[in-house]
Amino acid sequence: MSNTTHACPLCAEVGGLLIVERPQWRVVRVADADFPAFYRVIWQPHVAEFSDLDLAARSACMEVVYRIEQVLRQALAPAKLNLASLGNMVPHLHWHVIARFDWDSHFPNPIWGERQRTLATPAEARLPLPLAQLDDQLRAALLFTTR
């Protein structure tokens, strides 16, 4: 996590269950019962916008997003993968990578939209593999760099 003097929650806290941490970025799994396969790529230095990064950093950041998406597609076969970099509430560069399923509580709405259904079975139990195994697959996929 970066050292800053302002009150940025992504500078002050890990932001979820830490999966991988490198000097430039970290990946966490967000604790969300409705969306168990919700990961966040957080840029370590405090910058607000993707365009604040130089070419090498932009490429590294998107490679991480790409590899997470690839693992989620292969391991979970979701109906859709949502990628988002909003920053309206927390102006620290981070990407949301979220596996979405046609059975999830909000589908086809965004996760921040209106709930469409209540699930009889917890969402995590409907995944084809345990989250710990998915996290291990992500760690293996993210061994490509030490940056």
Short mmCIF file of the C-alpha atoms (twelve columns), coordinates in Angstrom:
data_MODEL
# 
_entry.id   MODEL 
# 
loop_
_atom_site.group_PDB 
_atom_site.id 
_atom_site.type_symbol 
_atom_site.label_atom_id 
_atom_site.label_alt_id 
_atom_site.label_comp_id 
_atom_site.label_asym_id 
_atom_site.label_seq_id 
_atom_site.Cartn_x 
_atom_site.Cartn_y 
_atom_site.Cartn_z 
_atom_site.pdbx_PDB_model_num 
ATOM 1   C CA . MET A 1   0.000   0.000   0.000   1 
ATOM 2   C CA . SER A 2   1.243   3.460   -0.760  1 
ATOM 3   C CA . ASN A 3   2.267   6.026   1.805   1 
ATOM 4   C CA . THR A 4   0.074   9.104   1.575   1 
ATOM 5   C CA . THR A 5   -1.000  11.777  3.980   1 
ATOM 6   C CA . HIS A 6   -4.598  12.079  2.788   1 
ATOM 7   C CA . ALA A 7   -7.550  9.931   3.798   1 
ATOM 8   C CA . CYS A 8   -7.621  7.456   0.926   1 
ATOM 9   C CA . PRO A 9   -9.040  4.076   2.000   1 
ATOM 10  C CA . LEU A 10  -7.094  2.228   -0.710  1 
ATOM 11  C CA . CYS A 11  -3.849  3.778   0.542   1 
ATOM 12  C CA . ALA A 12  -4.677  3.107   4.194   1 
ATOM 13  C CA . GLU A 13  -6.133  -0.404  3.914   1 
ATOM 14  C CA . VAL A 14  -5.607  -3.513  1.807   1 
ATOM 15  C CA . GLY A 15  -9.169  -3.281  0.487   1 
ATOM 16  C CA . GLY A 16  -10.161 -6.952  0.659   1 
ATOM 17  C CA . LEU A 17  -8.624  -10.395 0.924   1 
ATOM 18  C CA . LEU A 18  -5.100  -9.991  -0.445  1 
ATOM 19  C CA . ILE A 19  -4.447  -12.394 -3.323  1 
ATOM 20  C CA . VAL A 20  -1.198  -10.992 -4.783  1 
ATOM 21  C CA . GLU A 21  0.866   -7.908  -3.989  1 
ATOM 22  C CA . ARG A 22  3.602   -6.369  -6.101  1 
ATOM 23  C CA . PRO A 23  5.364   -2.989  -5.799  1 
ATOM 24  C CA . GLN A 24  3.102   -1.410  -8.458  1 
ATOM 25  C CA . TRP A 25  -0.205  -3.178  -7.835  1 
ATOM 26  C CA . ARG A 26  -2.157  -5.573  -5.681  1 
ATOM 27  C CA . VAL A 27  -5.137  -7.838  -6.276  1 
ATOM 28  C CA . VAL A 28  -7.781  -8.406  -3.640  1 
ATOM 29  C CA . ARG A 29  -10.990 -10.389 -3.497  1 
ATOM 30  C CA . VAL A 30  -13.871 -8.229  -2.344  1 
ATOM 31  C CA . ALA A 31  -16.059 -9.697  0.410   1 
ATOM 32  C CA . ASP A 32  -19.478 -9.531  -1.236  1 
ATOM 33  C CA . ALA A 33  -21.917 -12.386 -0.622  1 
ATOM 34  C CA . ASP A 34  -23.924 -11.509 -3.750  1 
ATOM 35  C CA . PHE A 35  -20.830 -11.472 -5.976  1 
ATOM 36  C CA . PRO A 36  -18.249 -13.900 -4.608  1 
ATOM 37  C CA . ALA A 37  -15.994 -13.753 -7.688  1 
ATOM 38  C CA . PHE A 38  -15.405 -9.988  -7.351  1 
ATOM 39  C CA . TYR A 39  -11.761 -8.968  -7.590  1 
ATOM 40  C CA . ARG A 40  -10.122 -5.572  -7.525  1 
ATOM 41  C CA . VAL A 41  -6.805  -4.535  -9.077  1 
ATOM 42  C CA . ILE A 42  -5.478  -1.633  -7.030  1 
ATOM 43  C CA . TRP A 43  -2.606  0.503   -8.256  1 
ATOM 44  C CA . GLN A 44  -0.186  0.906   -5.349  1 
ATOM 45  C CA . PRO A 45  0.958   4.521   -5.855  1 
ATOM 46  C CA . HIS A 46  -1.919  6.937   -5.332  1 
ATOM 47  C CA . VAL A 47  -3.068  8.180   -8.719  1 
ATOM 48  C CA . ALA A 48  -6.634  9.010   -9.669  1 
ATOM 49  C CA . GLU A 49  -6.754  8.256   -13.378 1 
ATOM 50  C CA . PHE A 50  -5.508  5.538   -15.716 1 
ATOM 51  C CA . SER A 51  -4.035  8.287   -17.919 1 
ATOM 52  C CA . ASP A 52  -1.761  9.273   -14.997 1 
ATOM 53  C CA . LEU A 53  0.267   6.121   -15.712 1 
ATOM 54  C CA . ASP A 54  3.074   5.931   -18.239 1 
ATOM 55  C CA . LEU A 55  2.908   3.407   -21.082 1 
ATOM 56  C CA . ALA A 56  4.745   0.640   -19.220 1 
ATOM 57  C CA . ALA A 57  2.563   1.044   -16.133 1 
ATOM 58  C CA . ARG A 58  -0.640  1.127   -18.219 1 
ATOM 59  C CA . SER A 59  0.438   -2.063  -19.967 1 
ATOM 60  C CA . ALA A 60  1.270   -3.767  -16.669 1 
ATOM 61  C CA . CYS A 61  -2.051  -2.734  -15.132 1 
ATOM 62  C CA . MET A 62  -4.095  -3.998  -18.070 1 
ATOM 63  C CA . GLU A 63  -2.121  -7.248  -18.171 1 
ATOM 64  C CA . VAL A 64  -3.217  -7.899  -14.585 1 
ATOM 65  C CA . VAL A 65  -6.859  -7.126  -15.456 1 
ATOM 66  C CA . TYR A 66  -6.595  -9.369  -18.532 1 
ATOM 67  C CA . ARG A 67  -5.145  -12.306 -16.587 1 
ATOM 68  C CA . ILE A 68  -7.834  -12.109 -13.922 1 
ATOM 69  C CA . GLU A 69  -10.539 -12.003 -16.585 1 
ATOM 70  C CA . GLN A 70  -8.971  -14.979 -18.357 1 
ATOM 71  C CA . VAL A 71  -8.876  -17.106 -15.183 1 
ATOM 72  C CA . LEU A 72  -12.457 -16.206 -14.261 1 
ATOM 73  C CA . ARG A 73  -13.689 -17.103 -17.766 1 
ATOM 74  C CA . GLN A 74  -11.922 -20.441 -17.795 1 
ATOM 75  C CA . ALA A 75  -12.663 -21.454 -14.207 1 
ATOM 76  C CA . LEU A 76  -16.230 -20.193 -13.823 1 
ATOM 77  C CA . ALA A 77  -17.725 -19.847 -17.335 1 
ATOM 78  C CA . PRO A 78  -19.739 -16.771 -16.282 1 
ATOM 79  C CA . ALA A 79  -22.473 -15.269 -18.441 1 
ATOM 80  C CA . LYS A 80  -20.443 -12.038 -18.515 1 
ATOM 81  C CA . LEU A 81  -17.401 -10.424 -16.970 1 
ATOM 82  C CA . ASN A 82  -17.790 -6.858  -15.776 1 
ATOM 83  C CA . LEU A 83  -14.770 -4.555  -15.848 1 
ATOM 84  C CA . ALA A 84  -15.080 -1.155  -14.254 1 
ATOM 85  C CA . SER A 85  -12.824 1.678   -13.210 1 
ATOM 86  C CA . LEU A 86  -15.069 4.323   -11.708 1 
ATOM 87  C CA . GLY A 87  -13.320 6.127   -8.876  1 
ATOM 88  C CA . ASN A 88  -16.216 8.432   -8.069  1 
ATOM 89  C CA . MET A 89  -16.340 7.349   -4.436  1 
ATOM 90  C CA . VAL A 90  -12.644 6.468   -4.040  1 
ATOM 91  C CA . PRO A 91  -10.460 8.501   -6.444  1 
ATOM 92  C CA . HIS A 92  -7.579  6.011   -6.370  1 
ATOM 93  C CA . LEU A 93  -6.945  4.021   -9.545  1 
ATOM 94  C CA . HIS A 94  -8.478  0.578   -9.243  1 
ATOM 95  C CA . TRP A 95  -10.242 -1.844  -11.558 1 
ATOM 96  C CA . HIS A 96  -13.172 -4.057  -10.631 1 
ATOM 97  C CA . VAL A 97  -13.192 -7.478  -12.326 1 
ATOM 98  C CA . ILE A 98  -16.446 -9.264  -11.550 1 
ATOM 99  C CA . ALA A 99  -17.739 -12.610 -12.809 1 
ATOM 100 C CA . ARG A 100 -21.470 -12.315 -13.490 1 
ATOM 101 C CA . PHE A 101 -23.988 -15.096 -13.853 1 
ATOM 102 C CA . ASP A 102 -27.511 -15.119 -15.257 1 
ATOM 103 C CA . TRP A 103 -28.647 -16.406 -11.859 1 
ATOM 104 C CA . ASP A 104 -26.972 -13.691 -9.760  1 
ATOM 105 C CA . SER A 105 -29.031 -11.326 -7.636  1 
ATOM 106 C CA . HIS A 106 -28.728 -8.327  -9.955  1 
ATOM 107 C CA . PHE A 107 -28.194 -9.773  -13.452 1 
ATOM 108 C CA . PRO A 108 -28.485 -8.249  -16.004 1 
ATOM 109 C CA . ASN A 109 -28.280 -5.019  -13.986 1 
ATOM 110 C CA . PRO A 110 -24.912 -3.737  -12.791 1 
ATOM 111 C CA . ILE A 111 -23.929 -4.892  -9.323  1 
ATOM 112 C CA . TRP A 112 -24.649 -1.380  -8.044  1 
ATOM 113 C CA . GLY A 113 -28.105 -1.424  -9.668  1 
ATOM 114 C CA . GLU A 114 -31.446 -2.779  -8.571  1 
ATOM 115 C CA . ARG A 115 -31.631 -6.340  -7.256  1 
ATOM 116 C CA . GLN A 116 -33.576 -8.601  -9.619  1 
ATOM 117 C CA . ARG A 117 -33.998 -11.698 -7.462  1 
ATOM 118 C CA . THR A 118 -33.287 -13.293 -4.107  1 
ATOM 119 C CA . LEU A 119 -31.223 -16.460 -4.247  1 
ATOM 120 C CA . ALA A 120 -32.358 -19.546 -2.344  1 
ATOM 121 C CA . THR A 121 -28.765 -20.828 -2.314  1 
ATOM 122 C CA . PRO A 122 -25.806 -18.584 -1.414  1 
ATOM 123 C CA . ALA A 123 -24.012 -17.333 -4.527  1 
ATOM 124 C CA . GLU A 124 -20.671 -18.786 -3.439  1 
ATOM 125 C CA . ALA A 125 -22.191 -22.278 -3.218  1 
ATOM 126 C CA . ARG A 126 -23.277 -22.000 -6.858  1 
ATOM 127 C CA . LEU A 127 -19.732 -21.498 -8.123  1 
ATOM 128 C CA . PRO A 128 -18.158 -24.535 -9.827  1 
ATOM 129 C CA . LEU A 129 -15.116 -24.483 -7.519  1 
ATOM 130 C CA . PRO A 130 -14.225 -23.199 -4.045  1 
ATOM 131 C CA . LEU A 131 -13.007 -19.608 -3.811  1 
ATOM 132 C CA . ALA A 132 -9.711  -20.734 -2.271  1 
ATOM 133 C CA . GLN A 133 -9.013  -22.786 -5.398  1 
ATOM 134 C CA . LEU A 134 -9.969  -19.849 -7.628  1 
ATOM 135 C CA . ASP A 135 -7.652  -17.584 -5.622  1 
ATOM 136 C CA . ASP A 136 -4.817  -20.097 -6.137  1 
ATOM 137 C CA . GLN A 137 -5.440  -20.107 -9.891  1 
ATOM 138 C CA . LEU A 138 -5.250  -16.314 -9.892  1 
ATOM 139 C CA . ARG A 139 -1.994  -16.352 -7.932  1 
ATOM 140 C CA . ALA A 140 -0.500  -18.747 -10.481 1 
ATOM 141 C CA . ALA A 141 -1.674  -16.588 -13.395 1 
ATOM 142 C CA . LEU A 142 -0.196  -13.465 -11.797 1 
ATOM 143 C CA . LEU A 143 3.319   -14.864 -11.366 1 
ATOM 144 C CA . PHE A 144 4.302   -13.197 -14.658 1 
ATOM 145 C CA . THR A 145 5.936   -10.207 -13.018 1 
ATOM 146 C CA . THR A 146 7.531   -8.958  -9.844  1 
ATOM 147 C CA . ARG A 147 6.806   -5.289  -10.706 1 
# 
